[in-house]
Each structure stands twice: as structure tokens, then as C-alpha cells.
PDB file of C-alpha atoms in Angstrom:
ATOM      1  CA  MET C   1     141.372 -82.110 160.793  1.00  0.00           C
ATOM      2  CA  GLU C   2     140.425 -79.354 158.462  1.00  0.00           C
ATOM      3  CA  ASN C   3     138.765 -79.886 155.117  1.00  0.00           C
ATOM      4  CA  GLY C   4     136.854 -82.895 156.434  1.00  0.00           C
ATOM      5  CA  LYS C   5     139.922 -85.090 156.804  1.00  0.00           C
ATOM      6  CA  GLU C   6     139.444 -87.791 159.381  1.00  0.00           C
ATOM      7  CA  ASN C   7     142.888 -88.477 160.744  1.00  0.00           C
ATOM      8  CA  GLY C   8     142.219 -88.958 164.452  1.00  0.00           C
ATOM      9  CA  LYS C   9     144.946 -86.489 165.329  1.00  0.00           C
ATOM     10  CA  ALA C  10     144.391 -83.951 168.079  1.00  0.00           C
ATOM     11  CA  THR C  11     143.736 -80.264 167.710  1.00  0.00           C
ATOM     12  CA  ILE C  12     145.187 -78.215 170.556  1.00  0.00           C
ATOM     13  CA  VAL C  13     143.882 -74.829 171.704  1.00  0.00           C
ATOM     14  CA  ILE C  14     146.234 -72.840 173.953  1.00  0.00           C
ATOM     15  CA  THR C  15     145.359 -69.674 175.854  1.00  0.00           C
ATOM     16  CA  TYR C  16     146.384 -68.129 179.157  1.00  0.00           C
ATOM     17  CA  ASN C  17     142.759 -66.980 179.438  1.00  0.00           C
ATOM     18  CA  SER C  18     139.689 -69.172 179.127  1.00  0.00           C
ATOM     19  CA  VAL C  19     137.646 -70.401 176.180  1.00  0.00           C
ATOM     20  CA  LYS C  20     134.072 -69.208 176.691  1.00  0.00           C
ATOM     21  CA  ASP C  21     131.770 -72.096 177.718  1.00  0.00           C
ATOM     22  CA  PHE C  22     134.575 -74.691 177.367  1.00  0.00           C
ATOM     23  CA  PRO C  23     136.580 -75.553 180.483  1.00  0.00           C
ATOM     24  CA  ASN C  24     140.127 -76.828 180.237  1.00  0.00           C
ATOM     25  CA  GLY C  25     140.068 -80.445 179.028  1.00  0.00           C
ATOM     26  CA  THR C  26     139.648 -82.879 176.146  1.00  0.00           C
ATOM     27  CA  TYR C  27     136.573 -82.995 173.906  1.00  0.00           C
ATOM     28  CA  GLN C  28     135.647 -85.400 171.125  1.00  0.00           C
ATOM     29  CA  GLY C  29     135.811 -83.504 167.849  1.00  0.00           C
ATOM     30  CA  LYS C  30     134.474 -84.447 164.428  1.00  0.00           C
ATOM     31  CA  ASN C  31     137.876 -85.679 163.314  1.00  0.00           C
ATOM     32  CA  GLY C  32     139.745 -86.351 166.540  1.00  0.00           C
ATOM     33  CA  PRO C  33     140.219 -85.020 170.045  1.00  0.00           C
ATOM     34  CA  VAL C  34     140.157 -81.287 170.753  1.00  0.00           C
ATOM     35  CA  VAL C  35     142.368 -80.478 173.731  1.00  0.00           C
ATOM     36  CA  ILE C  36     141.971 -77.116 175.455  1.00  0.00           C
ATOM     37  CA  TYR C  37     144.832 -75.875 177.602  1.00  0.00           C
ATOM     38  CA  SER C  38     143.530 -72.800 179.382  1.00  0.00           C
ATOM     39  CA  HIS C  39     142.823 -71.156 182.698  1.00  0.00           C
ATOM     40  CA  ASP C  40     139.252 -70.838 183.824  1.00  0.00           C
ATOM     41  CA  ASN C  41     139.268 -67.126 184.432  1.00  0.00           C
ATOM     42  CA  THR C  42     136.830 -64.412 183.525  1.00  0.00           C
ATOM     43  CA  LYS C  43     139.094 -61.469 184.240  1.00  0.00           C
ATOM     44  CA  THR C  44     142.005 -60.093 182.295  1.00  0.00           C
ATOM     45  CA  TRP C  45     145.377 -61.053 183.728  1.00  0.00           C
ATOM     46  CA  GLY C  46     148.136 -58.496 184.131  1.00  0.00           C
ATOM     47  CA  ASN C  47     151.312 -59.063 182.121  1.00  0.00           C
ATOM     48  CA  GLN C  48     153.227 -60.898 184.849  1.00  0.00           C
ATOM     49  CA  GLU C  49     150.238 -63.112 185.740  1.00  0.00           C
ATOM     50  CA  ALA C  50     149.550 -63.854 182.069  1.00  0.00           C
ATOM     51  CA  GLU C  51     153.171 -64.798 181.349  1.00  0.00           C
ATOM     52  CA  GLY C  52     153.116 -67.078 184.413  1.00  0.00           C
ATOM     53  CA  LYS C  53     149.873 -68.772 183.352  1.00  0.00           C
ATOM     54  CA  LEU C  54     151.130 -69.265 179.791  1.00  0.00           C
ATOM     55  CA  SER C  55     154.429 -70.636 181.087  1.00  0.00           C
ATOM     56  CA  GLN C  56     152.563 -73.215 183.221  1.00  0.00           C
ATOM     57  CA  ILE C  57     150.466 -74.300 180.248  1.00  0.00           C
ATOM     58  CA  LEU C  58     153.442 -74.582 177.905  1.00  0.00           C
ATOM     59  CA  HIS C  59     155.388 -76.558 180.504  1.00  0.00           C
ATOM     60  CA  ASP C  60     152.517 -79.071 180.550  1.00  0.00           C
ATOM     61  CA  ILE C  61     152.424 -79.303 176.750  1.00  0.00           C
ATOM     62  CA  TYR C  62     156.106 -79.498 175.805  1.00  0.00           C
ATOM     63  CA  GLY C  63     157.108 -83.114 175.506  1.00  0.00           C
ATOM     64  CA  ARG C  64     153.482 -84.280 175.340  1.00  0.00           C
ATOM     65  CA  ALA C  65     152.433 -82.738 172.043  1.00  0.00           C
ATOM     66  CA  ASP C  66     154.217 -84.871 169.459  1.00  0.00           C
ATOM     67  CA  SER C  67     153.729 -83.320 166.018  1.00  0.00           C
ATOM     68  CA  GLU C  68     152.875 -86.789 164.657  1.00  0.00           C
ATOM     69  CA  ASP C  69     149.835 -86.903 166.954  1.00  0.00           C
ATOM     70  CA  VAL C  70     148.757 -83.274 166.524  1.00  0.00           C
ATOM     71  CA  ASP C  71     146.923 -82.006 163.475  1.00  0.00           C
ATOM     72  CA  LYS C  72     146.800 -78.326 164.403  1.00  0.00           C
ATOM     73  CA  ILE C  73     147.561 -75.929 167.232  1.00  0.00           C
ATOM     74  CA  TYR C  74     145.645 -72.702 167.842  1.00  0.00           C
ATOM     75  CA  LEU C  75     147.665 -70.318 170.020  1.00  0.00           C
ATOM     76  CA  TYR C  76     146.142 -67.155 171.498  1.00  0.00           C
ATOM     77  CA  VAL C  77     148.433 -64.108 171.400  1.00  0.00           C
ATOM     78  CA  GLY C  78     147.084 -61.253 173.494  1.00  0.00           C
ATOM     79  CA  LEU C  79     148.483 -58.010 174.771  1.00  0.00           C
ATOM     80  CA  TYR C  80     149.678 -59.734 177.917  1.00  0.00           C
ATOM     81  CA  ALA C  81     151.981 -62.733 177.579  1.00  0.00           C
ATOM     82  CA  LYS C  82     152.581 -61.654 173.980  1.00  0.00           C
ATOM     83  CA  ASP C  83     156.314 -62.283 174.177  1.00  0.00           C
ATOM     84  CA  GLY C  84     155.856 -65.730 175.714  1.00  0.00           C
ATOM     85  CA  ALA C  85     153.218 -66.643 173.133  1.00  0.00           C
ATOM     86  CA  LEU C  86     155.380 -65.502 170.215  1.00  0.00           C
ATOM     87  CA  ASN C  87     158.358 -67.444 171.588  1.00  0.00           C
ATOM     88  CA  ALA C  88     156.118 -70.509 171.895  1.00  0.00           C
ATOM     89  CA  ALA C  89     154.977 -69.960 168.301  1.00  0.00           C
ATOM     90  CA  LYS C  90     158.628 -70.010 167.170  1.00  0.00           C
ATOM     91  CA  ASN C  91     159.209 -73.254 169.079  1.00  0.00           C
ATOM     92  CA  PHE C  92     156.116 -74.908 167.620  1.00  0.00           C
ATOM     93  CA  THR C  93     156.979 -73.896 164.050  1.00  0.00           C
ATOM     94  CA  ASN C  94     160.597 -75.008 164.496  1.00  0.00           C
ATOM     95  CA  LYS C  95     159.235 -78.442 165.458  1.00  0.00           C
ATOM     96  CA  GLY C  96     157.119 -78.547 162.309  1.00  0.00           C
ATOM     97  CA  SER C  97     153.767 -77.987 164.009  1.00  0.00           C
ATOM     98  CA  ASN C  98     150.751 -76.810 162.032  1.00  0.00           C
ATOM     99  CA  LEU C  99     150.122 -73.597 163.962  1.00  0.00           C
ATOM    100  CA  GLU C 100     147.547 -70.839 163.654  1.00  0.00           C
ATOM    101  CA  LEU C 101     147.689 -67.703 165.746  1.00  0.00           C
ATOM    102  CA  VAL C 102     144.528 -66.244 167.245  1.00  0.00           C
ATOM    103  CA  ALA C 103     145.217 -62.668 168.291  1.00  0.00           C
ATOM    104  CA  CYS C 104     143.615 -59.465 169.446  1.00  0.00           C
ATOM    105  CA  ASP C 105     144.654 -56.338 167.567  1.00  0.00           C
ATOM    106  CA  CYS C 106     146.717 -54.887 170.434  1.00  0.00           C
ATOM    107  CA  SER C 107     150.273 -54.555 169.039  1.00  0.00           C
ATOM    108  CA  TYR C 108     148.681 -55.296 165.659  1.00  0.00           C
ATOM    109  CA  SER C 109     151.736 -54.542 163.504  1.00  0.00           C
ATOM    110  CA  GLU C 110     154.087 -56.653 165.606  1.00  0.00           C
ATOM    111  CA  LYS C 111     151.752 -59.666 165.498  1.00  0.00           C
ATOM    112  CA  LYS C 112     151.008 -59.238 161.795  1.00  0.00           C
ATOM    113  CA  ASN C 113     154.730 -58.969 160.968  1.00  0.00           C
ATOM    114  CA  PHE C 114     155.560 -62.003 163.121  1.00  0.00           C
ATOM    115  CA  ALA C 115     152.895 -64.068 161.369  1.00  0.00           C
ATOM    116  CA  ALA C 116     154.179 -62.974 157.957  1.00  0.00           C
ATOM    117  CA  GLN C 117     157.834 -63.687 158.845  1.00  0.00           C
ATOM    118  CA  HIS C 118     156.955 -67.192 160.040  1.00  0.00           C
ATOM    119  CA  ASN C 119     154.383 -67.863 157.321  1.00  0.00           C
ATOM    120  CA  LEU C 120     151.631 -68.394 159.896  1.00  0.00           C
ATOM    121  CA  PRO C 121     147.914 -67.804 159.453  1.00  0.00           C
ATOM    122  CA  ILE C 122     146.380 -65.416 161.948  1.00  0.00           C
ATOM    123  CA  THR C 123     142.751 -65.067 162.988  1.00  0.00           C
ATOM    124  CA  TRP C 124     141.933 -61.718 164.564  1.00  0.00           C
ATOM    125  CA  SER C 125     139.818 -61.805 167.703  1.00  0.00           C
ATOM    126  CA  GLU C 126     138.443 -59.599 170.411  1.00  0.00           C
ATOM    127  CA  CYS C 127     140.721 -58.787 173.360  1.00  0.00           C
ATOM    128  CA  GLY C 128     140.962 -61.894 175.540  1.00  0.00           C
ATOM    129  CA  GLY C 129     140.103 -64.190 172.632  1.00  0.00           C
ATOM    130  CA  ARG C 130     137.449 -66.064 174.606  1.00  0.00           C
ATOM    131  CA  ASN C 131     134.627 -65.704 172.056  1.00  0.00           C
ATOM    132  CA  GLU C 132     136.755 -66.361 168.967  1.00  0.00           C
ATOM    133  CA  LEU C 133     138.320 -69.437 170.562  1.00  0.00           C
ATOM    134  CA  LYS C 134     134.806 -70.635 171.445  1.00  0.00           C
ATOM    135  CA  ARG C 135     133.798 -70.260 167.789  1.00  0.00           C
ATOM    136  CA  ILE C 136     136.876 -72.230 166.678  1.00  0.00           C
ATOM    137  CA  VAL C 137     136.202 -75.027 169.187  1.00  0.00           C
ATOM    138  CA  GLU C 138     132.518 -75.219 168.231  1.00  0.00           C
ATOM    139  CA  ASN C 139     133.504 -75.634 164.573  1.00  0.00           C
ATOM    140  CA  LEU C 140     135.775 -78.541 165.528  1.00  0.00           C
ATOM    141  CA  LEU C 141     133.133 -80.386 167.566  1.00  0.00           C
TER     142      LEU C 141
END
């Protein structure tokens, strides 16, 4: 979907938080559907809640997101649910997915090193990622 390619493949945005001004759902993007998997919350989850929310989202996605139908995945990696998000990132890259991390700078070195080890691009965001994910989605629509 990037670089003006019209391929009709989906772009997936995954966060255990919310994307500001964009509820969970599917939107028509410039080059294909944009699917947001999120929770419509405005507060910051604790670690256990965040891991649980991320686990629910990933359970919904696994088996549905065929890499042949998906152009790119944006995965938010926050302070909470960091371990679950990084494990999901490993799974997505092992399946050949085009993945970009969106991360706050909490545990900066760990996230930066993970991205480098797995040859993944990373976009740095504010804590919670809601505004940066909104910007990404707006650019896709």
C-alpha cells in the first residue's frame, strides 16, 4: 500500500489501546482496506489488563490475517503488554508479514534492539500511541 501501489491488500493496525478518533473496525483506504484491531479505551491499562486485551486481539487475528491478503501490519508496543507485543512481532515476521512497530520510548533500548535484531522499522510515538496511530491511519485513508 505504500508508495502509491494499488494492490487492494489490507493494512492492519493492532493496539491494546485505542486509535484516537478511529473506533475498532474496517475503513476504506486509498489502496485497500485499513483494519483497526483495538480497544475503545481512553485510560491506560495496567500490565495484566493490557496483556489480556492484546491476547484477545491477537486471538481474533491469528488465522484470519493471511500474509497474501495483508500488505502491512502496524503493531503498537507500549510499556504494558510489551512482552506480548514483541512475541506477536516475532510470530508475524516468522510468517513473512510486512511489519512495522509503533512504540513509545519506555524500555527504549529493548525495543530498539528488538527492532534491529529482527530488521523491523520502528516509529516512535507518545505513550499510549493513540495520536501516532491516528496519524498513520489518516495517511492511509
